[in-house]
Each structure stands twice: as structure tokens, then as C-alpha cells.
């Protein structure tokens, strides 16, 4: 355990030292994965389905705020839908504007969750997103998470019915009706939306409680709740669900959540302290959980040899001090002649000439 804590501390120190380089790199990787997924899932417009376009967009998003990545992804979706048909592009645009106006404007700082949602489905661990959002974010993240689920299932619906949209036999109203029915009657999508919302709220509620091991209990509870909601909704609405992959991927997501808890939180509940104090108006009851950390000592080795010390002494001897004379042999010491105490000061001749002897004599006679 000590080795893991030391590794965690070194990773945190290394990331903190080079954060200004790591953050744009991580945003570039995220943007590249997100735009690549959009092109692979849709890919109807050949001009946008280009690796150089993806690289340029990911590079731009790496130095800009995360909201730019969300907006760029929406533009790519509308562009591919336009290649599929004018009706598909219009429906996609209205759907995105509806989400931005009604939901996403209330979660401006958490909209990056919308980017992670389809990636979690692509990696077959969708439950990891609500568990991670409940641990690392707030309850407001349910809005972009639910919107991300709807976007994912709508893109999958377009991909499954691409040939029908590209055929010229269907009328405009028939296409719009088919897209609306595909959204409203897609019970698997609505079950997943409900599962995401419940798991995020449940994990966030338990994680913020004051009892011991709240993070781990929240992770396990979120995984179990997701499995139960998906199975219950599938049985109720008659949606076919693979039970074994669902359970396996949920267990994998729970394990990843525990690893995430170790690196992000890592509280040591064995050294929990409960404090009580008061002021003029309130009583305070505080529970303090120290972080599980170890002090890592950095060793610095200084090489000392004889030649180095001799060179240092020589350099010190060759230093010129301007407070002392440079050529000491040419300057003769000055001798100061001390005056003895028995010698009386000798008056100068100029002082004797200035004395008025007659005046002095008259003054002395008056005293007599």
C-alpha cells in the first residue's frame, strides 16, 4: 500500500509540475477521439470524414475552452446529417437547439460530460459515465449526460436507417414522421436516460454524506442501481438486453471507479477525527478525514573530490579585494608621532602679536 501511495504522490507532483503541457494534450486526445467517433458513426459527408480535418479541429479545441469542443461536435453532426438529407439535418439541428435552450444552458460548466457520453458507449462501459459524473461532478451533470444519451441513440437510429433516408421514394413528411417515431418510441433510450439520471443523483448523494467509506459505497450502489434499472426497464417494456455483458461491464466500471476514488479522494478512515467547538452563535461538529499520503524524500547527491577542493582554494586565493591595496610592497606604512603628556603646546608667533599688554596691565591694577 505504501508503494501505491508513493506512486500516487509522484504522479500528482509530476502532473502539477507540467500541468500547462498535460492539459492541452489531454484535451487534444479527447477531441480527437470524439470527432473520430462522429465520423465513424456517421461519415456521410466525405469532406468532413477526413483525418486531417479531425486533427485540425482537435488541435484548435486543445487550446480553447471545453465548450468549443461541444459546439464543434454539434457542427459535425449537422454536417453529416445534411449529407444524409435535408430533413435529417433539420431534425438534428432542431434537436440540438432544443437541448441547448432548455437544458445545456443551466449546466455550462459541466457540458463536457456530453462529450464523454458517446465515448463510454463506444467502450462498452456506459455505467462508468454516471458513476464518474456523480463522483467528480455535481448533480447538474444529469442534464448533459441525458442529452448525450439522446444524441447517441439518434445517431445510431440514423445509421440504421441511412438507406431509407437516401432513397428518393420517401416523402419529406414520411421521413420526419419516421425520425419522430424513432425518438419517441425508443424505449431503450429512455430507460438508459432514466438509469443515468438516477445513478448520477444517487452516487452524488451518497458521496457527499459524512459516514465512512462514502465514496466506495456510492460506487458500488451506483453500479447495482444501473443494472437493476436496466433489467427492470427491459422486462417492463419488452426490450431485449444481454444480461451477462451488462453485469460484466458494470463490474468493470465499478472497479475503475474504485481506482478513480484512490487517485482522486483517497481518505484514510482509520485516522478519522471528530471535533467539536463553538463560538458566540453556533456549535460546530466537524468530522475530519485525513488524506492517505506518505512523505517522499527527494535525494540529491553531491560529488566531492580532492581536485575540486583544491581548485576552490586556488580560486579563493586569486580573488582581488578592492578594500586592500593591490601593490602592497610599494606602499610604505605611515608613522604617526605621538605627543607626550609632559610637552606643552607651543603658541605660534601670530598669536603673541595679537595680545594687548597695556590693556592687560590696566585690568590687573584695577583688581588690586
Coordinates of C-alpha atoms in Angstrom, one line a residue:
X1 CA 0.0 0.0 0.0
X2 CA 2.9 2.4 0.8
X3 CA 4.3 1.8 -2.7
X4 CA 0.9 2.7 -4.3
X5 CA 0.7 5.9 -2.2
X6 CA 4.2 6.9 -3.2
X7 CA 3.4 6.3 -6.8
X8 CA 0.2 8.4 -6.5
X9 CA 2.1 11.2 -4.9
X10 CA 4.8 11.1 -7.6
X11 CA 2.2 11.2 -10.3
X12 CA 0.4 14.1 -8.7
X13 CA 3.6 16.0 -8.3
X14 CA 4.7 15.3 -11.9
X15 CA 1.3 16.4 -13.2
X16 CA 1.3 19.5 -11.1
X17 CA 4.7 20.4 -12.4
X18 CA 3.8 20.0 -16.1
X19 CA 0.1 20.8 -15.9
X20 CA 0.3 23.5 -18.5
X21 CA 1.5 20.9 -21.0
X22 CA -0.6 17.9 -19.9
X23 CA -4.0 19.7 -20.0
X24 CA -3.9 20.7 -23.7
X25 CA -2.6 17.2 -24.6
X26 CA -5.5 15.6 -22.8
X27 CA -8.0 17.9 -24.4
X28 CA -6.4 17.1 -27.8
X29 CA -6.7 13.4 -27.2
X30 CA -10.4 13.8 -26.1
X31 CA -11.3 15.9 -29.1
X32 CA -9.6 13.5 -31.5
X33 CA -11.4 10.5 -30.0
X34 CA -14.8 12.4 -30.0
X35 CA -14.5 13.7 -33.6
X36 CA -13.3 10.3 -34.8
X37 CA -16.3 8.6 -33.3
X38 CA -18.6 11.0 -35.0
X39 CA -17.0 10.3 -38.4
X40 CA -17.1 6.6 -37.9
X41 CA -20.7 6.6 -36.6
X42 CA -22.0 8.9 -39.4
X43 CA -19.4 9.6 -42.1
X44 CA -22.0 10.6 -44.7
X45 CA -20.1 13.7 -45.8
X46 CA -16.7 12.8 -47.3
X47 CA -15.3 16.3 -46.9
X48 CA -15.7 16.1 -43.1
X49 CA -14.7 12.4 -42.9
X50 CA -11.0 13.2 -43.2
X51 CA -8.2 12.6 -40.7
X52 CA -6.6 16.0 -41.3
X53 CA -9.9 17.7 -40.5
X54 CA -10.1 15.8 -37.3
X55 CA -6.5 16.6 -36.4
X56 CA -7.0 20.3 -37.1
X57 CA -10.3 20.5 -35.1
X58 CA -8.7 18.6 -32.2
X59 CA -5.7 20.9 -32.2
X60 CA -7.9 24.0 -32.1
X61 CA -10.1 22.6 -29.3
X62 CA -7.0 21.8 -27.2
X63 CA -6.2 25.5 -26.7
X64 CA -9.8 26.7 -26.4
X65 CA -12.4 26.1 -23.6
X66 CA -14.2 22.8 -23.5
X67 CA -17.5 24.4 -24.7
X68 CA -15.9 24.8 -28.1
X69 CA -15.4 21.0 -28.4
X70 CA -19.1 20.5 -27.7
X71 CA -20.1 23.1 -30.3
X72 CA -17.7 21.7 -32.9
X73 CA -19.1 18.2 -32.4
X74 CA -22.6 19.5 -33.0
X75 CA -21.5 21.2 -36.2
X76 CA -20.0 17.9 -37.4
X77 CA -23.3 16.1 -36.6
X78 CA -25.4 18.6 -38.5
X79 CA -22.9 18.5 -41.5
X80 CA -23.1 14.7 -41.8
X81 CA -26.9 14.7 -41.4
X82 CA -27.1 17.3 -44.2
X83 CA -25.3 14.8 -46.5
X84 CA -27.8 12.2 -45.5
X85 CA -30.8 14.5 -46.2
X86 CA -32.2 18.0 -45.6
X87 CA -34.8 16.6 -43.3
X88 CA -32.2 14.8 -41.2
X89 CA -30.1 17.9 -40.9
X90 CA -33.1 20.0 -39.9
X91 CA -34.3 17.5 -37.3
X92 CA -30.7 17.2 -35.9
X93 CA -30.4 21.0 -35.7
X94 CA -33.8 21.4 -34.0
X95 CA -32.9 18.7 -31.5
X96 CA -29.6 20.2 -30.6
X97 CA -31.1 23.8 -30.3
X98 CA -33.9 22.4 -28.1
X99 CA -31.3 20.8 -25.8
X100 CA -29.1 23.9 -25.6
X101 CA -32.0 26.2 -24.9
X102 CA -33.8 24.1 -22.3
X103 CA -31.1 22.1 -20.6
X104 CA -27.5 22.8 -21.5
X105 CA -27.6 26.5 -20.7
X106 CA -28.1 25.5 -17.0
X107 CA -25.0 23.3 -16.9
X108 CA -22.5 25.5 -18.8
X109 CA -19.5 24.3 -16.8
X110 CA -20.5 20.6 -17.0
X111 CA -21.3 20.2 -20.7
X112 CA -18.1 18.3 -21.3
X113 CA -20.0 15.3 -19.9
X114 CA -21.9 15.3 -23.2
X115 CA -18.6 14.5 -25.0
X116 CA -17.8 11.6 -22.7
X117 CA -21.2 10.0 -23.0
X118 CA -20.9 8.5 -26.5
X119 CA -17.3 7.5 -25.8
X120 CA -18.5 5.5 -22.8
X121 CA -21.0 3.7 -25.1
X122 CA -18.2 3.1 -27.7
X123 CA -16.0 1.5 -25.0
X124 CA -19.0 -0.7 -23.8
X125 CA -18.8 0.7 -20.3
X126 CA -21.8 3.2 -20.2
X127 CA -22.3 2.9 -16.5
X128 CA -18.8 4.4 -15.9
X129 CA -20.1 7.8 -17.1
X130 CA -22.8 8.3 -14.4
X131 CA -20.6 6.8 -11.7
X132 CA -17.7 9.1 -12.7
X133 CA -20.0 12.1 -13.0
X134 CA -21.5 11.5 -9.6
X135 CA -18.1 11.2 -8.0
X136 CA -16.2 14.1 -9.8
X137 CA -19.1 16.5 -10.7
X138 CA -22.3 17.8 -9.2
X139 CA -25.9 16.8 -9.7
X140 CA -26.2 19.3 -12.5
X141 CA -24.3 16.9 -14.8
X142 CA -27.5 14.9 -15.3
X143 CA -28.5 17.4 -18.0
X144 CA -25.6 17.0 -20.4
X145 CA -25.5 13.2 -19.6
X146 CA -29.1 12.8 -20.6
X147 CA -28.6 14.9 -23.7
X148 CA -25.6 12.8 -24.6
X149 CA -27.6 9.6 -24.4
X150 CA -30.3 11.0 -26.7
X151 CA -27.8 12.2 -29.2
X152 CA -26.1 8.7 -29.2
X153 CA -29.3 6.8 -29.8
X154 CA -30.4 9.3 -32.5
X155 CA -27.1 8.9 -34.4
X156 CA -27.5 5.1 -34.1
X157 CA -31.1 5.4 -35.4
X158 CA -29.8 7.4 -38.4
X159 CA -27.1 4.9 -39.1
X160 CA -29.6 2.0 -39.0
X161 CA -32.0 3.8 -41.4
X162 CA -29.4 5.5 -43.7
X163 CA -30.6 3.7 -46.8
X164 CA -34.2 4.7 -46.3
X165 CA -33.3 8.4 -46.0
X166 CA -31.1 8.3 -49.1
X167 CA -33.8 6.8 -51.2
X168 CA -36.0 9.2 -53.2
X169 CA -39.2 7.2 -52.7
X170 CA -39.9 8.6 -49.3
X171 CA -41.6 12.0 -48.9
X172 CA -40.4 14.7 -46.6
X173 CA -43.3 14.2 -44.1
X174 CA -42.7 10.4 -44.1
X175 CA -39.0 11.0 -43.1
X176 CA -39.9 13.4 -40.4
X177 CA -42.5 11.1 -39.0
X178 CA -40.1 8.2 -39.0
X179 CA -37.5 10.2 -37.1
X180 CA -40.0 11.4 -34.6
X181 CA -41.4 7.9 -34.0
X182 CA -37.8 6.6 -33.7
X183 CA -37.1 9.1 -31.0
X184 CA -40.4 8.8 -29.0
X185 CA -40.8 5.0 -29.1
X186 CA -37.2 4.2 -28.5
X187 CA -37.7 2.7 -25.0
X188 CA -34.1 1.5 -24.7
X189 CA -33.0 5.1 -25.0
X190 CA -35.5 6.4 -22.3
X191 CA -34.6 3.5 -19.9
X192 CA -30.9 4.5 -20.3
X193 CA -31.7 8.2 -19.7
X194 CA -33.5 7.3 -16.5
X195 CA -30.7 5.0 -15.4
X196 CA -28.1 7.7 -16.0
X197 CA -30.1 10.3 -14.1
X198 CA -30.8 8.0 -11.1
X199 CA -27.2 6.8 -10.9
X200 CA -25.7 10.3 -11.0
X201 CA -28.0 11.6 -8.4
X202 CA -27.6 8.5 -6.1
X203 CA -23.8 8.5 -6.4
X204 CA -23.5 12.2 -5.8
X205 CA -25.9 12.0 -2.8
X206 CA -24.1 9.1 -1.1
X207 CA -20.6 10.5 -1.9
X208 CA -21.4 13.8 -0.1
X209 CA -22.5 12.1 3.1
X210 CA -20.4 12.1 6.3
X211 CA -20.2 8.4 7.0
X212 CA -17.1 6.3 6.5
X213 CA -16.2 4.9 3.1
X214 CA -18.9 7.0 1.4
X215 CA -17.1 7.1 -2.0
X216 CA -16.8 3.3 -2.2
X217 CA -20.4 2.7 -1.1
X218 CA -21.6 5.2 -3.7
X219 CA -19.6 3.5 -6.5
X220 CA -21.0 0.0 -5.6
X221 CA -24.5 1.3 -5.1
X222 CA -24.4 3.2 -8.5
X223 CA -23.3 0.0 -10.3
X224 CA -26.0 -2.1 -8.7
X225 CA -28.7 0.5 -9.3
X226 CA -27.8 0.8 -13.0
X227 CA -28.0 -3.0 -13.5
X228 CA -31.4 -3.1 -11.7
X229 CA -32.9 -0.2 -13.6
X230 CA -31.8 -1.6 -17.0
X231 CA -33.1 -5.1 -16.2
X232 CA -36.3 -3.8 -14.8
X233 CA -37.0 -1.5 -17.7
X234 CA -36.2 -4.2 -20.2
X235 CA -38.6 -6.6 -18.6
X236 CA -41.4 -4.0 -18.3
X237 CA -41.1 -2.5 -21.8
X238 CA -40.1 -5.7 -23.5
X239 CA -36.7 -4.5 -24.7
X240 CA -34.1 -7.2 -25.3
X241 CA -31.0 -6.8 -23.2
X242 CA -27.9 -9.0 -22.9
X243 CA -27.7 -9.7 -19.1
X244 CA -24.3 -11.2 -18.9
X245 CA -22.4 -8.4 -20.8
X246 CA -24.4 -5.9 -18.8
X247 CA -23.3 -7.4 -15.5
X248 CA -19.7 -7.9 -16.6
X249 CA -19.2 -4.3 -17.9
X250 CA -20.9 -2.9 -14.8
X251 CA -18.4 -4.8 -12.6
X252 CA -15.5 -3.4 -14.7
X253 CA -17.0 0.1 -14.3
X254 CA -17.2 -0.3 -10.5
X255 CA -13.5 -1.4 -10.4
X256 CA -12.5 1.5 -12.5
X257 CA -14.5 3.8 -10.1
X258 CA -12.6 2.4 -7.1
X259 CA -9.3 3.1 -8.8
X260 CA -10.6 6.6 -9.6
X261 CA -11.5 7.0 -5.9
X262 CA -8.0 6.0 -4.9
X263 CA -6.3 8.7 -7.1
X264 CA -8.8 11.5 -6.5
X265 CA -10.0 11.1 -2.9
X266 CA -8.0 8.5 -1.0
X267 CA -9.2 9.3 2.5
X268 CA -7.7 7.4 5.5
X269 CA -10.8 6.5 7.6
X270 CA -8.6 4.7 10.2
X271 CA -7.4 8.2 11.5
X272 CA -10.8 9.9 11.4
X273 CA -11.2 12.7 14.0
X274 CA -14.4 14.3 15.2
X275 CA -14.1 17.8 16.5
X276 CA -16.5 19.9 18.5
X277 CA -16.2 23.7 19.1
X278 CA -18.4 26.7 19.5
X279 CA -18.5 30.4 19.1
X280 CA -20.9 33.1 20.3
X281 CA -23.7 32.0 18.0
X282 CA -23.2 28.3 16.9
X283 CA -22.0 24.9 17.9
X284 CA -19.8 23.1 15.4
X285 CA -19.4 19.4 15.0
X286 CA -16.7 18.5 12.4
X287 CA -15.6 15.2 11.1
X288 CA -12.0 15.3 9.7
X289 CA -10.8 12.5 7.5
X290 CA -7.1 12.8 6.7
X291 CA -5.8 12.0 3.3
X292 CA -3.9 8.8 2.8
X293 CA -0.4 10.1 1.8
X294 CA 3.2 9.4 2.5
X295 CA 6.1 11.8 2.5
X296 CA 8.5 11.1 -0.3
X297 CA 12.1 12.3 0.2
X298 CA 14.0 13.5 -2.8
X299 CA 17.7 12.7 -2.6
X300 CA 20.3 14.9 -4.1
X301 CA 23.8 13.5 -4.5
X302 CA 26.8 16.0 -4.4
X303 CA 30.1 14.6 -5.6
X304 CA 33.1 15.9 -3.6
X305 CA 36.7 15.1 -4.7
X306 CA 40.2 16.5 -3.9
X307 CA 40.7 18.3 -7.1
X308 CA 37.6 20.2 -6.7
X309 CA 38.5 21.5 -3.3
X310 CA 42.0 22.5 -4.4
X311 CA 40.5 24.4 -7.3
X312 CA 38.2 26.2 -5.0
X313 CA 41.0 27.2 -2.7
X314 CA 43.0 28.5 -5.6
X315 CA 40.1 30.5 -6.9
X316 CA 39.6 32.0 -3.4
X317 CA 43.3 32.9 -3.3
X318 CA 43.1 34.6 -6.7
X319 CA 40.2 36.8 -5.7
X320 CA 41.1 40.5 -5.7
X321 CA 39.8 42.6 -2.8
X322 CA 39.5 46.3 -3.6
X323 CA 39.4 47.2 0.0
X324 CA 43.1 46.3 0.2
X325 CA 46.0 47.8 -1.9
X326 CA 46.9 45.7 -4.8
X327 CA 50.6 46.5 -4.8
X328 CA 51.4 46.2 -1.1
X329 CA 55.2 46.3 -1.5
X330 CA 55.3 49.8 -2.9
X331 CA 53.2 51.5 -0.2
X332 CA 55.1 52.4 3.0
X333 CA 53.4 52.4 6.3
X334 CA 52.7 55.8 7.7
X335 CA 54.1 56.6 11.1
X336 CA 52.2 58.9 13.5
X337 CA 54.2 60.8 16.1
X338 CA 52.6 60.6 19.4
X339 CA 52.7 63.6 21.6
X340 CA 53.8 63.1 25.2
X341 CA 51.8 64.3 28.1
X342 CA 54.5 66.5 29.6
X343 CA 55.0 68.5 26.4
X344 CA 53.1 71.8 26.5
X345 CA 51.6 73.2 23.4
X346 CA 53.7 75.8 21.7
X347 CA 52.0 79.1 20.8
X348 CA 52.5 80.5 17.4
X349 CA 54.1 83.9 16.9
X350 CA 51.0 85.3 15.3
X351 CA 49.1 84.7 18.5
X352 CA 51.6 86.6 20.6
X353 CA 51.4 89.7 18.4
X354 CA 47.7 89.9 18.8
X355 CA 47.8 90.3 22.6
X356 CA 47.4 93.9 24.1
X357 CA 49.8 94.0 27.1
X358 CA 48.9 97.6 28.2
X359 CA 45.2 96.7 28.5
X360 CA 46.1 93.6 30.4
X361 CA 48.2 95.7 32.8
X362 CA 45.5 98.2 33.5
X363 CA 43.0 95.5 34.3
X364 CA 45.3 93.9 36.8
X365 CA 45.9 97.2 38.5
X366 CA 42.2 97.8 38.9
X367 CA 41.9 94.5 40.6
X368 CA 44.4 95.5 43.1

